[in-house]
PDB file of C-alpha atoms in Angstrom:
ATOM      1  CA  UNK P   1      46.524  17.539 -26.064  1.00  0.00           C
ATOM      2  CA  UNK P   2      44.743  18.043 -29.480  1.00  0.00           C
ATOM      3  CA  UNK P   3      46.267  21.029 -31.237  1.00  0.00           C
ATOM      4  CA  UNK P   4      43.780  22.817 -33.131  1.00  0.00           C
ATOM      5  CA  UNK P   5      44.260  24.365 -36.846  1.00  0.00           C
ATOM      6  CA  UNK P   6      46.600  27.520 -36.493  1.00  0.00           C
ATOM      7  CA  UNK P   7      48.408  26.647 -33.478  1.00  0.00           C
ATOM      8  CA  UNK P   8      51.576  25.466 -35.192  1.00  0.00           C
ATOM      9  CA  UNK P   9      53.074  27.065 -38.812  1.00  0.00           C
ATOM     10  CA  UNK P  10      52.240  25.171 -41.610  1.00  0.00           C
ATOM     11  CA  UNK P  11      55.619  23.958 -42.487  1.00  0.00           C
ATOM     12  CA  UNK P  12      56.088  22.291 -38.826  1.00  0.00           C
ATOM     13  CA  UNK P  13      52.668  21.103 -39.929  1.00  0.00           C
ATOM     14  CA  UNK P  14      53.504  19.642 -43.214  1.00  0.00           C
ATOM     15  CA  UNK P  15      56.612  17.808 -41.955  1.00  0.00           C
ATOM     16  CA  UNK P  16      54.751  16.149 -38.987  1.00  0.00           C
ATOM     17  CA  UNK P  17      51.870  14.769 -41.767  1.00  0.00           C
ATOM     18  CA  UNK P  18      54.852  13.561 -43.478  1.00  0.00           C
ATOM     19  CA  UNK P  19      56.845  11.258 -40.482  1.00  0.00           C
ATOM     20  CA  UNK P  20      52.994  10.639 -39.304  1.00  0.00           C
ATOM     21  CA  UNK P  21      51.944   9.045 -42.841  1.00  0.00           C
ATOM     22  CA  UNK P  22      55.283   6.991 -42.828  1.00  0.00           C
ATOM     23  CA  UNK P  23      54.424   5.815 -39.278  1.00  0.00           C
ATOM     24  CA  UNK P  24      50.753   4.716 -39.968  1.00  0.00           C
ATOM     25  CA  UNK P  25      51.816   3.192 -43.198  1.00  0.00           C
ATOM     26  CA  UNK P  26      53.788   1.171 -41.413  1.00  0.00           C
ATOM     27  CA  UNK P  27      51.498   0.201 -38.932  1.00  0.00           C
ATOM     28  CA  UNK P  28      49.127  -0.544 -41.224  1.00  0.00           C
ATOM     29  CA  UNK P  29      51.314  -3.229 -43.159  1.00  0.00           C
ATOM     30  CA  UNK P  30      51.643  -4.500 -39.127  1.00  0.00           C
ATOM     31  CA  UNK P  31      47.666  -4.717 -39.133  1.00  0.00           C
ATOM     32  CA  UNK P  32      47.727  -6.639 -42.444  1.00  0.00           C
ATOM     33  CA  UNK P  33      49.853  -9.085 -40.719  1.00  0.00           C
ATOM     34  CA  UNK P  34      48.840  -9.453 -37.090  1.00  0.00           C
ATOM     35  CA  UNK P  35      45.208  -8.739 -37.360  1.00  0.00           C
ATOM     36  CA  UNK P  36      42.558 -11.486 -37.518  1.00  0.00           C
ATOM     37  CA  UNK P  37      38.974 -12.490 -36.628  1.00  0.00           C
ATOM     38  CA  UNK P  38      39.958 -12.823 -32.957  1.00  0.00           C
ATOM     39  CA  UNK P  39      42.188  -9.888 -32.666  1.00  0.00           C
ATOM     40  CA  UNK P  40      39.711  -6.872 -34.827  1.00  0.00           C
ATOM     41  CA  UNK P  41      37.115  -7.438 -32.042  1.00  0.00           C
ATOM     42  CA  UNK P  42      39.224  -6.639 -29.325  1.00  0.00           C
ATOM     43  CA  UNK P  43      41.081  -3.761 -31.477  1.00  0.00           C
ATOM     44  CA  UNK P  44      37.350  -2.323 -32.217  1.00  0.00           C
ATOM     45  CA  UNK P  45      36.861  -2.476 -28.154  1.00  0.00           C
ATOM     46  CA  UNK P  46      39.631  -0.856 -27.214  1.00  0.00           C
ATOM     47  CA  UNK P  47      39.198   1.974 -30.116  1.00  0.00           C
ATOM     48  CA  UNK P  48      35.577   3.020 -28.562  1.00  0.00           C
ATOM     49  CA  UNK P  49      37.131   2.793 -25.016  1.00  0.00           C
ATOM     50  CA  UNK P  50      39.934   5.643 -26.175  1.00  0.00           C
ATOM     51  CA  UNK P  51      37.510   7.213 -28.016  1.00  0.00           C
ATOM     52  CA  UNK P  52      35.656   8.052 -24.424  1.00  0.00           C
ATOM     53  CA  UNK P  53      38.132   8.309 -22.648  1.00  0.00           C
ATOM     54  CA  UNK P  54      39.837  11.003 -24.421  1.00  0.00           C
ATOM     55  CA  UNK P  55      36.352  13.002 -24.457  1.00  0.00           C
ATOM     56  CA  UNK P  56      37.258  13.584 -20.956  1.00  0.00           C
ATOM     57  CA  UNK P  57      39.453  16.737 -21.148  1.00  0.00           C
ATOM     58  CA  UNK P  58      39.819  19.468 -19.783  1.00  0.00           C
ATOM     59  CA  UNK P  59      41.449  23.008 -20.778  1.00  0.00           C
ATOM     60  CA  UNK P  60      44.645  23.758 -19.808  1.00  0.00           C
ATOM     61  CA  UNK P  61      46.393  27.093 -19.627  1.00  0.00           C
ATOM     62  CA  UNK P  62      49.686  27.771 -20.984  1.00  0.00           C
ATOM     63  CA  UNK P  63      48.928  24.613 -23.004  1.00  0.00           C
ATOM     64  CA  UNK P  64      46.057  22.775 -25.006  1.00  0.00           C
ATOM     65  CA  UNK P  65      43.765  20.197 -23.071  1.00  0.00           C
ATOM     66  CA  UNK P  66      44.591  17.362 -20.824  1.00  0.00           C
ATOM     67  CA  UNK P  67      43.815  13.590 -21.323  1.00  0.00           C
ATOM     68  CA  UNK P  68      44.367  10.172 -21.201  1.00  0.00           C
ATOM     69  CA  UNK P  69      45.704   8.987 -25.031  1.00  0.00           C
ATOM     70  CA  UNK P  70      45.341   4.893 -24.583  1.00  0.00           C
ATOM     71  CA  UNK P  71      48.440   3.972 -27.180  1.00  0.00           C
ATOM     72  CA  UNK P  72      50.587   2.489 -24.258  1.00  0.00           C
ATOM     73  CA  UNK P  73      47.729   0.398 -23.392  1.00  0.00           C
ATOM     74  CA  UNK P  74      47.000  -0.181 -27.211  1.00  0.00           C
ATOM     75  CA  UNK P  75      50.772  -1.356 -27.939  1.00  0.00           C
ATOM     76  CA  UNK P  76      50.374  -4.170 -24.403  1.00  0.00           C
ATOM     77  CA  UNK P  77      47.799  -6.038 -25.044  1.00  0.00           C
ATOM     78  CA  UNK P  78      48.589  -6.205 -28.661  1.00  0.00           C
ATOM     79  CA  UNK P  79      52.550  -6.064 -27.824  1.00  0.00           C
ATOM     80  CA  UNK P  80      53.541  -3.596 -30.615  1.00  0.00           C
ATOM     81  CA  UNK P  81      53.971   0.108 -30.629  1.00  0.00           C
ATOM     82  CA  UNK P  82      52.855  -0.262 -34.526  1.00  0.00           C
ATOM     83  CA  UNK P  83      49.052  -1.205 -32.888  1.00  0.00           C
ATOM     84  CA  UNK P  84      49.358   2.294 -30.985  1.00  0.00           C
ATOM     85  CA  UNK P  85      50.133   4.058 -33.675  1.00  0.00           C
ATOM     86  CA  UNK P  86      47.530   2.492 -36.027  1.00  0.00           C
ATOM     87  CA  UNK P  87      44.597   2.471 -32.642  1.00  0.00           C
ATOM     88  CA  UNK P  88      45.610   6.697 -31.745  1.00  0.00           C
ATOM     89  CA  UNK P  89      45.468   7.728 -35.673  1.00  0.00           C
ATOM     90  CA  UNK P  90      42.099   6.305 -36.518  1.00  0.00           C
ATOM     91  CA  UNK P  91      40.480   7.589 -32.973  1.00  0.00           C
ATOM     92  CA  UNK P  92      41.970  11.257 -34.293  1.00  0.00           C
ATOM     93  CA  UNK P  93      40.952  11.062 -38.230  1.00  0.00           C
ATOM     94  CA  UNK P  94      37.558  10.233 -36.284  1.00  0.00           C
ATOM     95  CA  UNK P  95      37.416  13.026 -33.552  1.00  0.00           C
ATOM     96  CA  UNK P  96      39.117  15.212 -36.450  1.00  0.00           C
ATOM     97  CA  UNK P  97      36.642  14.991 -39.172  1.00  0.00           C
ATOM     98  CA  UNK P  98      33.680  14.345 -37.039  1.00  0.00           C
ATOM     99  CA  UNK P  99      34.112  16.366 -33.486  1.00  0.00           C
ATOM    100  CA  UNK P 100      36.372  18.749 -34.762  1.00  0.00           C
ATOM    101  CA  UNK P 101      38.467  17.977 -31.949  1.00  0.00           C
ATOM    102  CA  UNK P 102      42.026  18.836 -32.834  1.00  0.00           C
ATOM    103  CA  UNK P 103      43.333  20.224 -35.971  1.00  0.00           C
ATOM    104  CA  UNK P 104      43.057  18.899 -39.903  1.00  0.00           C
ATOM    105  CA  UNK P 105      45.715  20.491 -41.051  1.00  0.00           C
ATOM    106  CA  UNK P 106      47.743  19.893 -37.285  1.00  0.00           C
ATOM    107  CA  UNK P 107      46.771  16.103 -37.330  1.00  0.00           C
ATOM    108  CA  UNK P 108      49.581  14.857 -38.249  1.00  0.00           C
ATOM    109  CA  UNK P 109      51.317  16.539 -35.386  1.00  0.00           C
ATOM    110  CA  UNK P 110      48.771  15.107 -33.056  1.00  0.00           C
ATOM    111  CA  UNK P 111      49.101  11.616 -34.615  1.00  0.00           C
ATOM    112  CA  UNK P 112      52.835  12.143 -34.141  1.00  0.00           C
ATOM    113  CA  UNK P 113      52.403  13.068 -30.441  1.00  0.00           C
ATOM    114  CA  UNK P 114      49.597  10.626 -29.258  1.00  0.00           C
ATOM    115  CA  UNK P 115      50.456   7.614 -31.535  1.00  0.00           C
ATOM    116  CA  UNK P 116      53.658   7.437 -32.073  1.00  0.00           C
ATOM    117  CA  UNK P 117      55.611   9.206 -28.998  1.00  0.00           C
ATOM    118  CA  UNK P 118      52.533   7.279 -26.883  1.00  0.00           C
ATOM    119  CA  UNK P 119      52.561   4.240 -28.326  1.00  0.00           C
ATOM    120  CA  UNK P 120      56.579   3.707 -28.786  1.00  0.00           C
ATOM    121  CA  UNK P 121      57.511   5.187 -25.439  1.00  0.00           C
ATOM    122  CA  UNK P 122      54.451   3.241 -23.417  1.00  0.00           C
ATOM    123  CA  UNK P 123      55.697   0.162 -25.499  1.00  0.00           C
ATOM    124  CA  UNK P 124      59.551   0.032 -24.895  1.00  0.00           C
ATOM    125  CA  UNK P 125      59.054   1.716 -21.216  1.00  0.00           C
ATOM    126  CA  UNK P 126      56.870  -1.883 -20.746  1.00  0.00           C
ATOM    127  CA  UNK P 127      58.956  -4.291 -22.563  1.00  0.00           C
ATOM    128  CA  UNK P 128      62.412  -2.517 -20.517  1.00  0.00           C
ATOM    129  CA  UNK P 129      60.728  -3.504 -17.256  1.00  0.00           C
ATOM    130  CA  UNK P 130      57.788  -6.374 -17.505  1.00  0.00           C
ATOM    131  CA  UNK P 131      60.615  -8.604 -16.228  1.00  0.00           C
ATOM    132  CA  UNK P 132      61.549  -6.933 -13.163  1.00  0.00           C
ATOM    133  CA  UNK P 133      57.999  -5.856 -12.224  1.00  0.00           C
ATOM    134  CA  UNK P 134      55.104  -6.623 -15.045  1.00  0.00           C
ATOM    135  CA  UNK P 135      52.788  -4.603 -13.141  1.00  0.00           C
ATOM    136  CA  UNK P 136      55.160  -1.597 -12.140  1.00  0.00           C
ATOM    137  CA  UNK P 137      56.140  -1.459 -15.790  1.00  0.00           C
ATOM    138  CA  UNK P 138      52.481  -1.693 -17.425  1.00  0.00           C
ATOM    139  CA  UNK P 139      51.820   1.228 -14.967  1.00  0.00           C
ATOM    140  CA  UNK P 140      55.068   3.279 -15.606  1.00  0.00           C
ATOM    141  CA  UNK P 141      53.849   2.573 -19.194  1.00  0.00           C
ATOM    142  CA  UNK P 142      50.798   4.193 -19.103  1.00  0.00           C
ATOM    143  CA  UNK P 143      52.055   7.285 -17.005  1.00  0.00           C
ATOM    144  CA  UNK P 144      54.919   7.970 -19.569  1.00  0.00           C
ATOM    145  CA  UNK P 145      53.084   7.453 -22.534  1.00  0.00           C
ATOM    146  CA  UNK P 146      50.915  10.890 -21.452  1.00  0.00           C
ATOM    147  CA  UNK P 147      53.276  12.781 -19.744  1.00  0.00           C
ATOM    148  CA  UNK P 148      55.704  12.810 -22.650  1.00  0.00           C
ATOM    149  CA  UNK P 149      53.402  12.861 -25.117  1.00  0.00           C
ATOM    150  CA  UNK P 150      52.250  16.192 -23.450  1.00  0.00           C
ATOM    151  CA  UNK P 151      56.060  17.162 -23.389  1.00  0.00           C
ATOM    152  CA  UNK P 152      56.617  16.593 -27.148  1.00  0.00           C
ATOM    153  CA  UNK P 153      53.357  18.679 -27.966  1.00  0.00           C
ATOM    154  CA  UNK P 154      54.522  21.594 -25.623  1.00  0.00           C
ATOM    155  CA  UNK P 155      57.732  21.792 -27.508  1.00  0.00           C
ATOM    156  CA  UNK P 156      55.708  21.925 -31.074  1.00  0.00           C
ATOM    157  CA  UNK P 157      54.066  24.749 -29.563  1.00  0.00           C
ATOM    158  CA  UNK P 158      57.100  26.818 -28.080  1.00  0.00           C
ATOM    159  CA  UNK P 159      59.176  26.405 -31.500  1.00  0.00           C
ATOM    160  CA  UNK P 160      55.297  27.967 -33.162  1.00  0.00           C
ATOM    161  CA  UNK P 161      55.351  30.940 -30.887  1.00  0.00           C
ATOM    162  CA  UNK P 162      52.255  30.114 -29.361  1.00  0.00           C
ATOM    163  CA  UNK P 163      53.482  30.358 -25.701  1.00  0.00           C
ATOM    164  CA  UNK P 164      56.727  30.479 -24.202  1.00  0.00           C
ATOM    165  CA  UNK P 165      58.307  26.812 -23.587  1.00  0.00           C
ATOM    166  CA  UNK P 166      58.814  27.247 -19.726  1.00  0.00           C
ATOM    167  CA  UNK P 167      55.056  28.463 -18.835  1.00  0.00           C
ATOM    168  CA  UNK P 168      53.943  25.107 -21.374  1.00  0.00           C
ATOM    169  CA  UNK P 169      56.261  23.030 -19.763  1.00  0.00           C
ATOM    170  CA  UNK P 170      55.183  24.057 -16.563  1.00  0.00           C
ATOM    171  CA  UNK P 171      51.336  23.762 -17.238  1.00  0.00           C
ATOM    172  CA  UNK P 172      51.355  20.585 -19.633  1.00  0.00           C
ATOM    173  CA  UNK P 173      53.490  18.969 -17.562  1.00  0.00           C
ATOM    174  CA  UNK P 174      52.139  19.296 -13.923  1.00  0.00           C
ATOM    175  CA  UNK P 175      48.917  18.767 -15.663  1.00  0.00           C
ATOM    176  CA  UNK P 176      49.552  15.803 -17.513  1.00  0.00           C
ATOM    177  CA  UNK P 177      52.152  14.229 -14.751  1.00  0.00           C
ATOM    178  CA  UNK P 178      48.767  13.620 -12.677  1.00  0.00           C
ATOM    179  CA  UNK P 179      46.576  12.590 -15.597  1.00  0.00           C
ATOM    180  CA  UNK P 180      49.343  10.099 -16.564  1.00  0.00           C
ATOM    181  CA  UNK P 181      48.706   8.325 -12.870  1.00  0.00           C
ATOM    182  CA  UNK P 182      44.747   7.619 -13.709  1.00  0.00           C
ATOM    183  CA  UNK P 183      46.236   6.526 -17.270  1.00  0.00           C
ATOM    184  CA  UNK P 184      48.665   4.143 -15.454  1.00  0.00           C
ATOM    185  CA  UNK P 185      46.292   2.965 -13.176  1.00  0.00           C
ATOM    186  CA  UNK P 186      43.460   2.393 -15.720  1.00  0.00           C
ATOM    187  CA  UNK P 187      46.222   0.472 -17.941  1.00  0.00           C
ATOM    188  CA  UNK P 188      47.025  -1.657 -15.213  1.00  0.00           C
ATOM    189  CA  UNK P 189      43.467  -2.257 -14.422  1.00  0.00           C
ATOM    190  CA  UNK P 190      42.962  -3.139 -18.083  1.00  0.00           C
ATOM    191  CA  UNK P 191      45.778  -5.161 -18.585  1.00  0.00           C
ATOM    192  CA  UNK P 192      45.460  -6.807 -15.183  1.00  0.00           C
ATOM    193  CA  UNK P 193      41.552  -7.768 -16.047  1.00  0.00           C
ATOM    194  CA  UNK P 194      42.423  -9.057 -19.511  1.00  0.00           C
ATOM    195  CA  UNK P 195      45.006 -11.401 -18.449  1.00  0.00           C
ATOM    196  CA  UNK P 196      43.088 -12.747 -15.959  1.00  0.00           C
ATOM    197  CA  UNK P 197      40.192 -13.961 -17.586  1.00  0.00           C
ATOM    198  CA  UNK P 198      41.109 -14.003 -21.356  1.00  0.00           C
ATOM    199  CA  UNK P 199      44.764 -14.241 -21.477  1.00  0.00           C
ATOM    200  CA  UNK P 200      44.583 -15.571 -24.521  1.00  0.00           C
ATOM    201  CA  UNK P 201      43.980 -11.950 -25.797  1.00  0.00           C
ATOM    202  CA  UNK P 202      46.572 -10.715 -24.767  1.00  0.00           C
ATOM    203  CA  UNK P 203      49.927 -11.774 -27.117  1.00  0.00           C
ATOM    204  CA  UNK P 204      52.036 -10.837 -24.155  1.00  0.00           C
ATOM    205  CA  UNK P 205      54.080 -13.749 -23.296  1.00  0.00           C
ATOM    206  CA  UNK P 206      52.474 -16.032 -20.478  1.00  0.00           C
ATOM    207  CA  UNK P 207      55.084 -16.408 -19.065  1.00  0.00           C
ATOM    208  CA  UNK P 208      55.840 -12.604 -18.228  1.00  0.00           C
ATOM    209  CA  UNK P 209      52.407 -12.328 -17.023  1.00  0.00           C
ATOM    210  CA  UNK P 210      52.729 -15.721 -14.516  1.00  0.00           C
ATOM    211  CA  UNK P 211      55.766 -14.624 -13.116  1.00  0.00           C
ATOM    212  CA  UNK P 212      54.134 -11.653 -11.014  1.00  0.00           C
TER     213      UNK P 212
END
């Protein structure tokens, strides 16, 4: 899902950096509030965790690569899209500047895509259902977090030229429909393991959690 340097025009790039650098700033006055000596640990963890898991791709025609991302699972435990946003843009300034794994001058795009359609959507798709099912929703969480973070990059793409929108759609989507299902069940795995024997870590509600 990393777009690489060239794939979009620079002016689609340019106003992506632009929303992305409003997003992160924001997140980043969230950090300055929420994070602590118990929570940086755990926010470290989780950003070396991503960082792996997203090595895992693979090529995808019609499209860019396919992936797990991590922001749903990111925005649960620390119950705020803002610690997706913050988690996905300092894994890709990494893999950016260091891997050359998706675009400089595209990374704003990506950040767009992977932190903040990833971590909002995983977020809200959790909070809109962790009452009628917590572990349905941290699952469904996970799954649409990929899938239309895929969706969203596919469209950048078709409005560049770079491929037509029904053969991305197609491609990214089948694709990423299944890789969202290991991302949903890793989440839950995650989330499931956490609030079992450290619940404290996670700033879910108890409650939520007990209920299930």
């Amino acid at each position: 899902m990393h777009i690489p340097d060239g794939f979009l025009p620079l002016w689609l790039s340019a106003v992506f950096w632009v929303i992305s650098i409003i997003f992160v700033s924001f997140s980043l006055k969230w950090a300055s509030k929420e994070m602590n000596e118990k929570t940086v640990p755990m926010f470290s963890a989780l950003a070396a965790g991503i960082f792996a898991i997203q090595a895992m791709n693979m090529p995808i025609p019609w499209g860019t690569s396919g992936h797990m991302i991590g922001a749903a699972l990111t925005a649960i435990v620390f119950n705020s899209p803002w610690a997706g946003v913050l988690m996905l843009a300092l894994v890709l300034i990494v893999q950016g500047l260091f891997f050359a794994d998706g675009g400089l001058i595209v990374m704003g795009a990506n950040i767009f895509n992977m932190g903040v359609i990833g971590g909002f959507l995983g977020y809200y798709v959790f909070k809109a259902l962790k009452k009628v099912n917590f572990h349905l929703s941290v699952f469904l969480s996970g799954w649409a977090a990929t899938f239309f973070a895929a969706v969203f990059c596919t469209i950048q793409l078709a409005i560049s030229g770079t491929f037509p929108i029904d053969l991305g759609l197609q491609f990214m989507g089948i694709y990423h429909a299944v890789i969202g299902i290991i991302e949903g069940i890793i989440t839950l795995v995650v989330i499931s393991y956490v609030s079992s024997v450290r619940p404290d870590l996670l700033k879910v509600s108890k409650k939520v959690i007990t209920h299930e």
